[in-house]
């Protein structure tokens, strides 16, 4: 790891999260959620990985959203209480398992692997964010993260190639 990365990477990742969090604060919408952390990490710290490319981030999360909603429908878990400190209802377990399996299958099939997409599928299948409005907010935040992060990812990738 280069010395400047110790300072630059945390600042860049924090900036990506901050812009989206501020957007959520201003719009009173939950634009910040678990999938964005690993996505910011990949964009900044592993820019050369295929999973950090826009196609993988966007397609992977779209697949995750679809897989989670399909799993909720198939298991009937949508009306079951979401995960809480009291536990995980059985139908939510099956919805999460099915959603994760379908997400991995879909991302592999479409060459859109994206580890953070599994966070997205769990957010939905476990009932944390399971409405169509939530799905739209997730997609909007993913698109914002990708649009802001892609120029930084390309710059980091070129910078690393020059340093080798």
PDB file of C-alpha atoms in Angstrom:
ATOM      1  CA  UNK A   1       0.000   0.000   0.000  1.00  0.00           C
ATOM      2  CA  UNK A   2       1.318   3.392  -0.926  1.00  0.00           C
ATOM      3  CA  UNK A   3       1.670   5.959   1.850  1.00  0.00           C
ATOM      4  CA  UNK A   4      -0.821   8.391   0.317  1.00  0.00           C
ATOM      5  CA  UNK A   5      -3.503   5.667   0.157  1.00  0.00           C
ATOM      6  CA  UNK A   6      -3.650   5.589   3.948  1.00  0.00           C
ATOM      7  CA  UNK A   7      -4.992   9.139   3.883  1.00  0.00           C
ATOM      8  CA  UNK A   8      -6.655   9.344   0.482  1.00  0.00           C
ATOM      9  CA  UNK A   9      -8.797   6.187   0.500  1.00  0.00           C
ATOM     10  CA  UNK A  10     -10.670   6.950   3.752  1.00  0.00           C
ATOM     11  CA  UNK A  11     -11.302  10.532   2.656  1.00  0.00           C
ATOM     12  CA  UNK A  12     -12.621   9.532  -0.755  1.00  0.00           C
ATOM     13  CA  UNK A  13     -14.847   6.782   0.648  1.00  0.00           C
ATOM     14  CA  UNK A  14     -16.177   9.115   3.328  1.00  0.00           C
ATOM     15  CA  UNK A  15     -16.874  11.769   0.690  1.00  0.00           C
ATOM     16  CA  UNK A  16     -18.938   9.344  -1.406  1.00  0.00           C
ATOM     17  CA  UNK A  17     -20.986   8.285   1.621  1.00  0.00           C
ATOM     18  CA  UNK A  18     -21.307  11.902   2.826  1.00  0.00           C
ATOM     19  CA  UNK A  19     -22.767  13.176  -0.441  1.00  0.00           C
ATOM     20  CA  UNK A  20     -25.403  10.448  -0.500  1.00  0.00           C
ATOM     21  CA  UNK A  21     -26.126  10.832   3.222  1.00  0.00           C
ATOM     22  CA  UNK A  22     -26.562  14.573   2.774  1.00  0.00           C
ATOM     23  CA  UNK A  23     -28.917  13.919  -0.130  1.00  0.00           C
ATOM     24  CA  UNK A  24     -30.935  11.609   2.094  1.00  0.00           C
ATOM     25  CA  UNK A  25     -30.965  14.157   4.895  1.00  0.00           C
ATOM     26  CA  UNK A  26     -32.128  16.960   2.600  1.00  0.00           C
ATOM     27  CA  UNK A  27     -34.791  14.799   0.933  1.00  0.00           C
ATOM     28  CA  UNK A  28     -35.844  13.035   4.158  1.00  0.00           C
ATOM     29  CA  UNK A  29     -35.245   9.694   2.427  1.00  0.00           C
ATOM     30  CA  UNK A  30     -33.234   6.667   3.607  1.00  0.00           C
ATOM     31  CA  UNK A  31     -30.560   6.887   0.906  1.00  0.00           C
ATOM     32  CA  UNK A  32     -27.825   5.472   3.130  1.00  0.00           C
ATOM     33  CA  UNK A  33     -27.856   1.731   3.730  1.00  0.00           C
ATOM     34  CA  UNK A  34     -25.446  -1.168   4.202  1.00  0.00           C
ATOM     35  CA  UNK A  35     -24.714  -1.908   0.528  1.00  0.00           C
ATOM     36  CA  UNK A  36     -23.149   1.499  -0.051  1.00  0.00           C
ATOM     37  CA  UNK A  37     -20.187   0.949   2.276  1.00  0.00           C
ATOM     38  CA  UNK A  38     -18.757  -2.029   0.394  1.00  0.00           C
ATOM     39  CA  UNK A  39     -19.547  -0.333  -2.919  1.00  0.00           C
ATOM     40  CA  UNK A  40     -17.563   2.769  -1.916  1.00  0.00           C
ATOM     41  CA  UNK A  41     -14.744   0.506  -0.728  1.00  0.00           C
ATOM     42  CA  UNK A  42     -14.580  -1.305  -4.060  1.00  0.00           C
ATOM     43  CA  UNK A  43     -14.690   1.880  -6.124  1.00  0.00           C
ATOM     44  CA  UNK A  44     -11.840   3.455  -4.176  1.00  0.00           C
ATOM     45  CA  UNK A  45      -9.669   0.609  -2.913  1.00  0.00           C
ATOM     46  CA  UNK A  46     -10.077  -2.073  -5.577  1.00  0.00           C
ATOM     47  CA  UNK A  47     -10.735  -0.079  -8.768  1.00  0.00           C
ATOM     48  CA  UNK A  48      -9.233  -2.774 -10.971  1.00  0.00           C
ATOM     49  CA  UNK A  49     -11.719  -5.466  -9.949  1.00  0.00           C
ATOM     50  CA  UNK A  50     -14.580  -6.212 -12.326  1.00  0.00           C
ATOM     51  CA  UNK A  51     -17.011  -5.912  -9.399  1.00  0.00           C
ATOM     52  CA  UNK A  52     -16.075  -2.213  -9.100  1.00  0.00           C
ATOM     53  CA  UNK A  53     -17.178  -1.430 -12.666  1.00  0.00           C
ATOM     54  CA  UNK A  54     -20.463   0.419 -13.255  1.00  0.00           C
ATOM     55  CA  UNK A  55     -22.055  -2.537 -15.059  1.00  0.00           C
ATOM     56  CA  UNK A  56     -21.390  -4.853 -12.140  1.00  0.00           C
ATOM     57  CA  UNK A  57     -22.530  -2.368  -9.504  1.00  0.00           C
ATOM     58  CA  UNK A  58     -25.753  -1.412 -11.265  1.00  0.00           C
ATOM     59  CA  UNK A  59     -26.684  -4.776 -12.803  1.00  0.00           C
ATOM     60  CA  UNK A  60     -25.674  -6.650  -9.655  1.00  0.00           C
ATOM     61  CA  UNK A  61     -27.941  -4.524  -7.483  1.00  0.00           C
ATOM     62  CA  UNK A  62     -30.837  -4.682  -9.952  1.00  0.00           C
ATOM     63  CA  UNK A  63     -30.521  -8.469  -9.911  1.00  0.00           C
ATOM     64  CA  UNK A  64     -30.418  -8.376  -6.092  1.00  0.00           C
ATOM     65  CA  UNK A  65     -33.565  -6.246  -5.900  1.00  0.00           C
ATOM     66  CA  UNK A  66     -35.414  -8.537  -8.295  1.00  0.00           C
ATOM     67  CA  UNK A  67     -34.222 -11.692  -6.543  1.00  0.00           C
ATOM     68  CA  UNK A  68     -35.277 -10.367  -3.145  1.00  0.00           C
ATOM     69  CA  UNK A  69     -38.753  -9.340  -4.282  1.00  0.00           C
ATOM     70  CA  UNK A  70     -39.206 -12.689  -6.027  1.00  0.00           C
ATOM     71  CA  UNK A  71     -38.098 -14.510  -2.862  1.00  0.00           C
ATOM     72  CA  UNK A  72     -40.531 -12.467  -0.753  1.00  0.00           C
ATOM     73  CA  UNK A  73     -43.355 -13.319  -3.131  1.00  0.00           C
ATOM     74  CA  UNK A  74     -42.455 -17.008  -3.410  1.00  0.00           C
ATOM     75  CA  UNK A  75     -42.100 -17.555   0.350  1.00  0.00           C
ATOM     76  CA  UNK A  76     -44.954 -15.250   1.359  1.00  0.00           C
ATOM     77  CA  UNK A  77     -42.581 -13.463   3.750  1.00  0.00           C
ATOM     78  CA  UNK A  78     -43.517  -9.916   2.733  1.00  0.00           C
ATOM     79  CA  UNK A  79     -46.253  -9.720   5.367  1.00  0.00           C
ATOM     80  CA  UNK A  80     -44.132 -11.347   8.077  1.00  0.00           C
ATOM     81  CA  UNK A  81     -42.479  -9.032  10.637  1.00  0.00           C
ATOM     82  CA  UNK A  82     -39.002  -7.919   9.631  1.00  0.00           C
ATOM     83  CA  UNK A  83     -35.820  -8.903  11.388  1.00  0.00           C
ATOM     84  CA  UNK A  84     -35.499  -7.273  14.783  1.00  0.00           C
ATOM     85  CA  UNK A  85     -33.667  -7.628  18.059  1.00  0.00           C
ATOM     86  CA  UNK A  86     -36.322 -10.225  18.913  1.00  0.00           C
ATOM     87  CA  UNK A  87     -35.139 -12.523  16.157  1.00  0.00           C
ATOM     88  CA  UNK A  88     -35.574 -13.614  12.583  1.00  0.00           C
ATOM     89  CA  UNK A  89     -38.937 -15.130  11.625  1.00  0.00           C
ATOM     90  CA  UNK A  90     -38.645 -18.468   9.827  1.00  0.00           C
ATOM     91  CA  UNK A  91     -40.146 -17.252   6.551  1.00  0.00           C
ATOM     92  CA  UNK A  92     -37.617 -14.411   6.515  1.00  0.00           C
ATOM     93  CA  UNK A  93     -34.826 -16.987   6.816  1.00  0.00           C
ATOM     94  CA  UNK A  94     -36.122 -18.814   3.743  1.00  0.00           C
ATOM     95  CA  UNK A  95     -36.644 -15.578   1.834  1.00  0.00           C
ATOM     96  CA  UNK A  96     -33.066 -14.490   2.624  1.00  0.00           C
ATOM     97  CA  UNK A  97     -31.609 -17.859   1.609  1.00  0.00           C
ATOM     98  CA  UNK A  98     -33.548 -17.941  -1.649  1.00  0.00           C
ATOM     99  CA  UNK A  99     -32.791 -14.293  -2.434  1.00  0.00           C
ATOM    100  CA  UNK A 100     -29.061 -14.792  -1.817  1.00  0.00           C
ATOM    101  CA  UNK A 101     -28.980 -17.906  -3.991  1.00  0.00           C
ATOM    102  CA  UNK A 102     -30.866 -16.188  -6.824  1.00  0.00           C
ATOM    103  CA  UNK A 103     -28.670 -13.079  -6.571  1.00  0.00           C
ATOM    104  CA  UNK A 104     -25.456 -15.085  -6.848  1.00  0.00           C
ATOM    105  CA  UNK A 105     -26.895 -17.191  -9.680  1.00  0.00           C
ATOM    106  CA  UNK A 106     -28.096 -14.122 -11.590  1.00  0.00           C
ATOM    107  CA  UNK A 107     -24.907 -12.134 -11.148  1.00  0.00           C
ATOM    108  CA  UNK A 108     -22.760 -15.067 -12.239  1.00  0.00           C
ATOM    109  CA  UNK A 109     -25.011 -15.788 -15.215  1.00  0.00           C
ATOM    110  CA  UNK A 110     -24.902 -12.157 -16.384  1.00  0.00           C
ATOM    111  CA  UNK A 111     -21.234 -11.646 -15.456  1.00  0.00           C
ATOM    112  CA  UNK A 112     -22.283  -8.911 -13.025  1.00  0.00           C
ATOM    113  CA  UNK A 113     -20.770 -10.182  -9.778  1.00  0.00           C
ATOM    114  CA  UNK A 114     -20.987  -7.553  -7.067  1.00  0.00           C
ATOM    115  CA  UNK A 115     -20.442  -8.571  -3.424  1.00  0.00           C
ATOM    116  CA  UNK A 116     -22.405  -5.599  -2.066  1.00  0.00           C
ATOM    117  CA  UNK A 117     -25.451  -6.802  -4.010  1.00  0.00           C
ATOM    118  CA  UNK A 118     -25.834  -9.532  -1.389  1.00  0.00           C
ATOM    119  CA  UNK A 119     -26.263  -6.793   1.206  1.00  0.00           C
ATOM    120  CA  UNK A 120     -28.979  -5.296  -0.953  1.00  0.00           C
ATOM    121  CA  UNK A 121     -30.798  -8.601  -1.309  1.00  0.00           C
ATOM    122  CA  UNK A 122     -30.648  -9.171   2.453  1.00  0.00           C
ATOM    123  CA  UNK A 123     -31.929  -5.669   3.235  1.00  0.00           C
ATOM    124  CA  UNK A 124     -35.017  -6.405   1.197  1.00  0.00           C
ATOM    125  CA  UNK A 125     -35.607 -10.085   1.977  1.00  0.00           C
ATOM    126  CA  UNK A 126     -35.173  -9.555   5.728  1.00  0.00           C
ATOM    127  CA  UNK A 127     -37.732  -6.761   5.645  1.00  0.00           C
ATOM    128  CA  UNK A 128     -35.503  -3.799   6.465  1.00  0.00           C
ATOM    129  CA  UNK A 129     -36.306  -2.085   3.145  1.00  0.00           C
ATOM    130  CA  UNK A 130     -38.994  -4.061   1.334  1.00  0.00           C
ATOM    131  CA  UNK A 131     -41.370  -1.619  -0.342  1.00  0.00           C
ATOM    132  CA  UNK A 132     -41.269  -0.561  -3.982  1.00  0.00           C
ATOM    133  CA  UNK A 133     -40.406   2.953  -2.778  1.00  0.00           C
ATOM    134  CA  UNK A 134     -37.459   1.454  -0.874  1.00  0.00           C
ATOM    135  CA  UNK A 135     -36.342  -0.368  -4.030  1.00  0.00           C
ATOM    136  CA  UNK A 136     -36.440   2.921  -5.928  1.00  0.00           C
ATOM    137  CA  UNK A 137     -34.390   4.644  -3.229  1.00  0.00           C
ATOM    138  CA  UNK A 138     -31.859   1.806  -3.234  1.00  0.00           C
ATOM    139  CA  UNK A 139     -31.519   2.051  -6.996  1.00  0.00           C
ATOM    140  CA  UNK A 140     -31.238   5.851  -6.867  1.00  0.00           C
ATOM    141  CA  UNK A 141     -28.489   5.686  -4.242  1.00  0.00           C
ATOM    142  CA  UNK A 142     -26.624   2.997  -6.207  1.00  0.00           C
ATOM    143  CA  UNK A 143     -26.818   5.109  -9.380  1.00  0.00           C
ATOM    144  CA  UNK A 144     -25.577   8.197  -7.490  1.00  0.00           C
ATOM    145  CA  UNK A 145     -22.726   6.242  -5.909  1.00  0.00           C
ATOM    146  CA  UNK A 146     -21.737   4.858  -9.302  1.00  0.00           C
ATOM    147  CA  UNK A 147     -21.952   8.210 -11.094  1.00  0.00           C
ATOM    148  CA  UNK A 148     -19.847   9.950  -8.447  1.00  0.00           C
ATOM    149  CA  UNK A 149     -17.487   7.040  -7.890  1.00  0.00           C
ATOM    150  CA  UNK A 150     -16.690   6.085 -11.483  1.00  0.00           C
ATOM    151  CA  UNK A 151     -14.453   9.082 -12.266  1.00  0.00           C
ATOM    152  CA  UNK A 152     -12.620   8.492  -8.982  1.00  0.00           C
ATOM    153  CA  UNK A 153     -12.311   4.766  -9.727  1.00  0.00           C
ATOM    154  CA  UNK A 154     -10.807   5.472 -13.163  1.00  0.00           C
ATOM    155  CA  UNK A 155      -8.386   8.018 -11.697  1.00  0.00           C
ATOM    156  CA  UNK A 156      -7.331   5.580  -8.927  1.00  0.00           C
ATOM    157  CA  UNK A 157      -6.902   2.788 -11.453  1.00  0.00           C
ATOM    158  CA  UNK A 158      -4.669   4.938 -13.711  1.00  0.00           C
ATOM    159  CA  UNK A 159      -2.739   6.229 -10.687  1.00  0.00           C
ATOM    160  CA  UNK A 160      -2.005   2.692  -9.527  1.00  0.00           C
ATOM    161  CA  UNK A 161      -0.942   1.576 -12.998  1.00  0.00           C
ATOM    162  CA  UNK A 162       1.515   4.491 -13.222  1.00  0.00           C
ATOM    163  CA  UNK A 163       2.974   3.629  -9.808  1.00  0.00           C
ATOM    164  CA  UNK A 164       3.768   0.035 -10.829  1.00  0.00           C
TER     165      UNK A 164
END
